[in-house]
Amino acid sequence: MKYAHFVMKILVIGSGGREHAIAWRLARDSGKPEIFCAPGNAGTARIATNVAISAEDVPALTAWAKQNRPDLTVVGPEVPLCLGVADAFVAEGLRVFGPCQAGAQMEGSKAFAKEVMTAAGVPTAKAVICTDVDSAMSALRDFTLPVVIKADGLAAGKGVVIAQTRDEATEAIREMLVDAKFGKAGSQVLIETFLDGEEASILALVDGEHAVLLPSSQDHKRAFDGDQGPNTGGMGAYSPAPVVTDAMLPKIRDRVILPVVRELKKRGIVYKGVLYAGLMIGRNGEINVLEFNCRFGDPETEAVLPRIGGDLIPALQACIDGTLSEELVTVRPEASVTVVVAAAGYPGSYEKGMAVNGLDEAEAAADAVFHAGTKVKDGAVVTSGGRILTVTGLGADLRSAVDKAYDGVRKIQIAGSRYRTDIAHRAFDRAPSC
Ligand code: AMP
Ligand code: GLY
């Protein structure tokens, strides 16, 4: 008698480079799952079935999942998590990788995250939380310059102002609390001590009690080479980030990630999914938390997940079951670099609908091409966002990974597109031989 091979059905929620990288990595698992992406993009359409539901439409996602019964759902972006997509799926008896709404507040409310960090003794900048202008102005007097002003809620990466003068700080506070520039997200502000150093990202898998750190990485937020120009959603990333030494990793797990997981548990929140710590590493190796996110980073994921060997699905399942352990995550020794190809004008206004050519050649030259802002129109791939593609290269060291990624990038043809040419520069600035 023959038994049918069980094929797992997996739903990935989201439409960016991160979600393409998640789907790409899951598709490489030995069980060869069937993958669905809601809503996905032209890249996910090549390896999965796209489902035309917005990542933020929790009722429609839940209705689809109720009917189609995925064995596992992986949530990419923060918005559906903060809207409670995991709670809605769990209520329907569905298995979901991503924290509940209460846990997602670690990203959804910087005031909540700061309070949890303080209670858990996690190293972070000193901050005062204010809801009215008078108390904010009086609190501001106790801070030296530069000072950091943050909107409490989700503000699409625009809610943080590093004020160099008191006037700038005052204006940022007014914009948030009086002019409601970020709506409800700015109805509370944090006034925070400025921290100096180099940033790094740590993505940790968490099962409510245990944590396994994925390899370190570093994002490049500014639009232009040399970290110049306006902030973007990220122009590239690399892994590992040498600013995070091997000796720091157990400290980050034991003094940053696990204390937060335990503090949340004390409050009745069993956090399952990715807990992403945005760290500032000081000149003498001091580790401070700048922010937590409740999901995989973008574009860090496009650099980190290609470094995970073996199967990834058992580790994600273990997060749901509370049985996570180090042995479930295999890290490949190669370094990786991912370079974002962006539309001319991004992060300002830019054109959409431009033809995307050279994808196969880029994939052959590099290791993977993840689509971030693309769609299929009349059978052809066209641009649909500011960050269009991320091209990932792996190599024996960061230098060869950089070369591989840029070999791929140079094959891409999109009118007017541009990219940073110095991804991973901080690693080379620090150790010219790496
Ligand atoms: P956040 O959303 O809190 O991570 O802030 C966005 C960015 O603002 C960070 O990636 C840092 O570049 C910067 N930032 C936030 N908080 C601080 C701080 N206390 N000191 C220096 N830079 C900060
Ligand atoms: N790369 C920054 C983030 O994902 O928030």
mmCIF file of N, CA and C in Angstrom, residues 81 98-100 102-107 204-210 260-261 264-265 268-276 292-295 319:
data_model
loop_
_atom_site.group_PDB
_atom_site.id
_atom_site.type_symbol
_atom_site.label_atom_id
_atom_site.label_comp_id
_atom_site.label_asym_id
_atom_site.label_seq_id
_atom_site.Cartn_x
_atom_site.Cartn_y
_atom_site.Cartn_z
ATOM 1 N N LEU A 81 0.319 42.117 12.796
ATOM 2 C CA LEU A 81 0.560 41.592 14.142
ATOM 3 C C LEU A 81 -0.006 42.534 15.183
ATOM 4 N N GLY A 98 4.318 34.190 14.941
ATOM 5 C CA GLY A 98 4.236 35.644 15.110
ATOM 6 C C GLY A 98 3.526 35.899 16.419
ATOM 7 N N PRO A 99 3.908 36.975 17.139
ATOM 8 C CA PRO A 99 3.340 37.200 18.467
ATOM 9 C C PRO A 99 1.878 37.659 18.427
ATOM 10 N N CYS A 100 1.222 37.446 19.560
ATOM 11 C CA CYS A 100 -0.128 37.951 19.744
ATOM 12 C C CYS A 100 -0.080 39.486 19.789
ATOM 13 N N ALA A 102 -0.858 41.607 22.061
ATOM 14 C CA ALA A 102 -0.253 42.175 23.277
ATOM 15 C C ALA A 102 1.276 42.123 23.171
ATOM 16 N N GLY A 103 1.819 41.047 22.624
ATOM 17 C CA GLY A 103 3.271 40.925 22.458
ATOM 18 C C GLY A 103 3.801 41.875 21.403
ATOM 19 N N ALA A 104 3.007 42.073 20.349
ATOM 20 C CA ALA A 104 3.419 42.957 19.245
ATOM 21 C C ALA A 104 3.555 44.408 19.713
ATOM 22 N N GLN A 105 3.020 44.707 20.898
ATOM 23 C CA GLN A 105 3.175 46.062 21.450
ATOM 24 C C GLN A 105 4.640 46.404 21.723
ATOM 25 N N MET A 106 5.494 45.393 21.762
ATOM 26 C CA MET A 106 6.939 45.670 21.907
ATOM 27 C C MET A 106 7.421 46.542 20.753
ATOM 28 N N GLU A 107 6.755 46.433 19.607
ATOM 29 C CA GLU A 107 7.040 47.335 18.483
ATOM 30 C C GLU A 107 5.972 48.416 18.358
ATOM 31 N N ALA A 204 15.853 37.231 17.003
ATOM 32 C CA ALA A 204 15.831 36.046 17.857
ATOM 33 C C ALA A 204 14.538 35.283 17.629
ATOM 34 N N LEU A 205 14.645 33.960 17.481
ATOM 35 C CA LEU A 205 13.445 33.121 17.482
ATOM 36 C C LEU A 205 13.081 32.903 18.944
ATOM 37 N N VAL A 206 11.787 33.002 19.249
ATOM 38 C CA VAL A 206 11.339 32.917 20.646
ATOM 39 C C VAL A 206 10.109 32.007 20.713
ATOM 40 N N ASP A 207 10.055 31.147 21.754
ATOM 41 C CA ASP A 207 8.905 30.223 21.872
ATOM 42 C C ASP A 207 8.074 30.478 23.130
ATOM 43 N N GLY A 208 8.190 31.674 23.685
ATOM 44 C CA GLY A 208 7.451 31.981 24.916
ATOM 45 C C GLY A 208 8.355 31.882 26.131
ATOM 46 N N GLU A 209 9.447 31.097 25.987
ATOM 47 C CA GLU A 209 10.343 30.895 27.126
ATOM 48 C C GLU A 209 11.815 30.853 26.717
ATOM 49 N N HIS A 210 12.104 30.147 25.610
ATOM 50 C CA HIS A 210 13.482 30.020 25.144
ATOM 51 C C HIS A 210 13.704 30.934 23.950
ATOM 52 N N VAL A 260 13.349 40.135 28.528
ATOM 53 C CA VAL A 260 12.102 40.679 27.974
ATOM 54 C C VAL A 260 11.050 39.576 27.865
ATOM 55 N N VAL A 261 11.475 38.406 27.373
ATOM 56 C CA VAL A 261 10.530 37.289 27.218
ATOM 57 C C VAL A 261 9.941 36.928 28.591
ATOM 58 N N LEU A 264 7.569 39.693 29.886
ATOM 59 C CA LEU A 264 6.272 39.613 29.192
ATOM 60 C C LEU A 264 5.457 38.451 29.764
ATOM 61 N N LYS A 265 6.110 37.329 30.003
ATOM 62 C CA LYS A 265 5.398 36.158 30.530
ATOM 63 C C LYS A 265 4.766 36.476 31.885
ATOM 64 N N GLY A 268 1.575 37.900 31.585
ATOM 65 C CA GLY A 268 0.576 37.058 30.922
ATOM 66 C C GLY A 268 0.711 37.026 29.413
ATOM 67 N N ILE A 269 1.840 37.517 28.882
ATOM 68 C CA ILE A 269 2.027 37.545 27.428
ATOM 69 C C ILE A 269 3.058 36.483 27.048
ATOM 70 N N VAL A 270 2.609 35.442 26.367
ATOM 71 C CA VAL A 270 3.525 34.387 25.929
ATOM 72 C C VAL A 270 3.971 34.753 24.519
ATOM 73 N N TYR A 271 5.197 35.267 24.420
ATOM 74 C CA TYR A 271 5.691 35.835 23.149
ATOM 75 C C TYR A 271 6.271 34.730 22.278
ATOM 76 N N LYS A 272 5.683 34.545 21.094
ATOM 77 C CA LYS A 272 6.150 33.520 20.149
ATOM 78 C C LYS A 272 6.368 34.161 18.796
ATOM 79 N N GLY A 273 7.527 33.936 18.226
ATOM 80 C CA GLY A 273 7.808 34.527 16.915
ATOM 81 C C GLY A 273 9.215 35.079 16.913
ATOM 82 N N VAL A 274 9.421 36.159 16.143
ATOM 83 C CA VAL A 274 10.730 36.815 16.134
ATOM 84 C C VAL A 274 10.686 38.010 17.077
ATOM 85 N N LEU A 275 11.658 38.107 17.953
ATOM 86 C CA LEU A 275 11.858 39.341 18.706
ATOM 87 C C LEU A 275 13.148 39.936 18.149
ATOM 88 N N TYR A 276 13.010 41.104 17.544
ATOM 89 C CA TYR A 276 14.130 41.744 16.832
ATOM 90 C C TYR A 276 14.630 42.872 17.719
ATOM 91 N N PHE A 292 12.722 47.540 19.904
ATOM 92 C CA PHE A 292 12.377 46.153 19.591
ATOM 93 C C PHE A 292 11.382 46.158 18.444
ATOM 94 N N ASN A 293 11.488 45.150 17.577
ATOM 95 C CA ASN A 293 10.459 44.916 16.570
ATOM 96 C C ASN A 293 9.895 43.526 16.802
ATOM 97 N N CYS A 294 8.678 43.306 16.319
ATOM 98 C CA CYS A 294 7.966 42.061 16.634
ATOM 99 C C CYS A 294 7.978 41.090 15.462
ATOM 100 N N ARG A 295 8.995 41.186 14.593
ATOM 101 C CA ARG A 295 8.970 40.483 13.302
ATOM 102 C C ARG A 295 10.389 40.401 12.751
ATOM 103 N N CYS A 319 8.745 27.112 17.898
ATOM 104 C CA CYS A 319 8.378 28.386 18.540
ATOM 105 C C CYS A 319 6.905 28.348 18.958
#
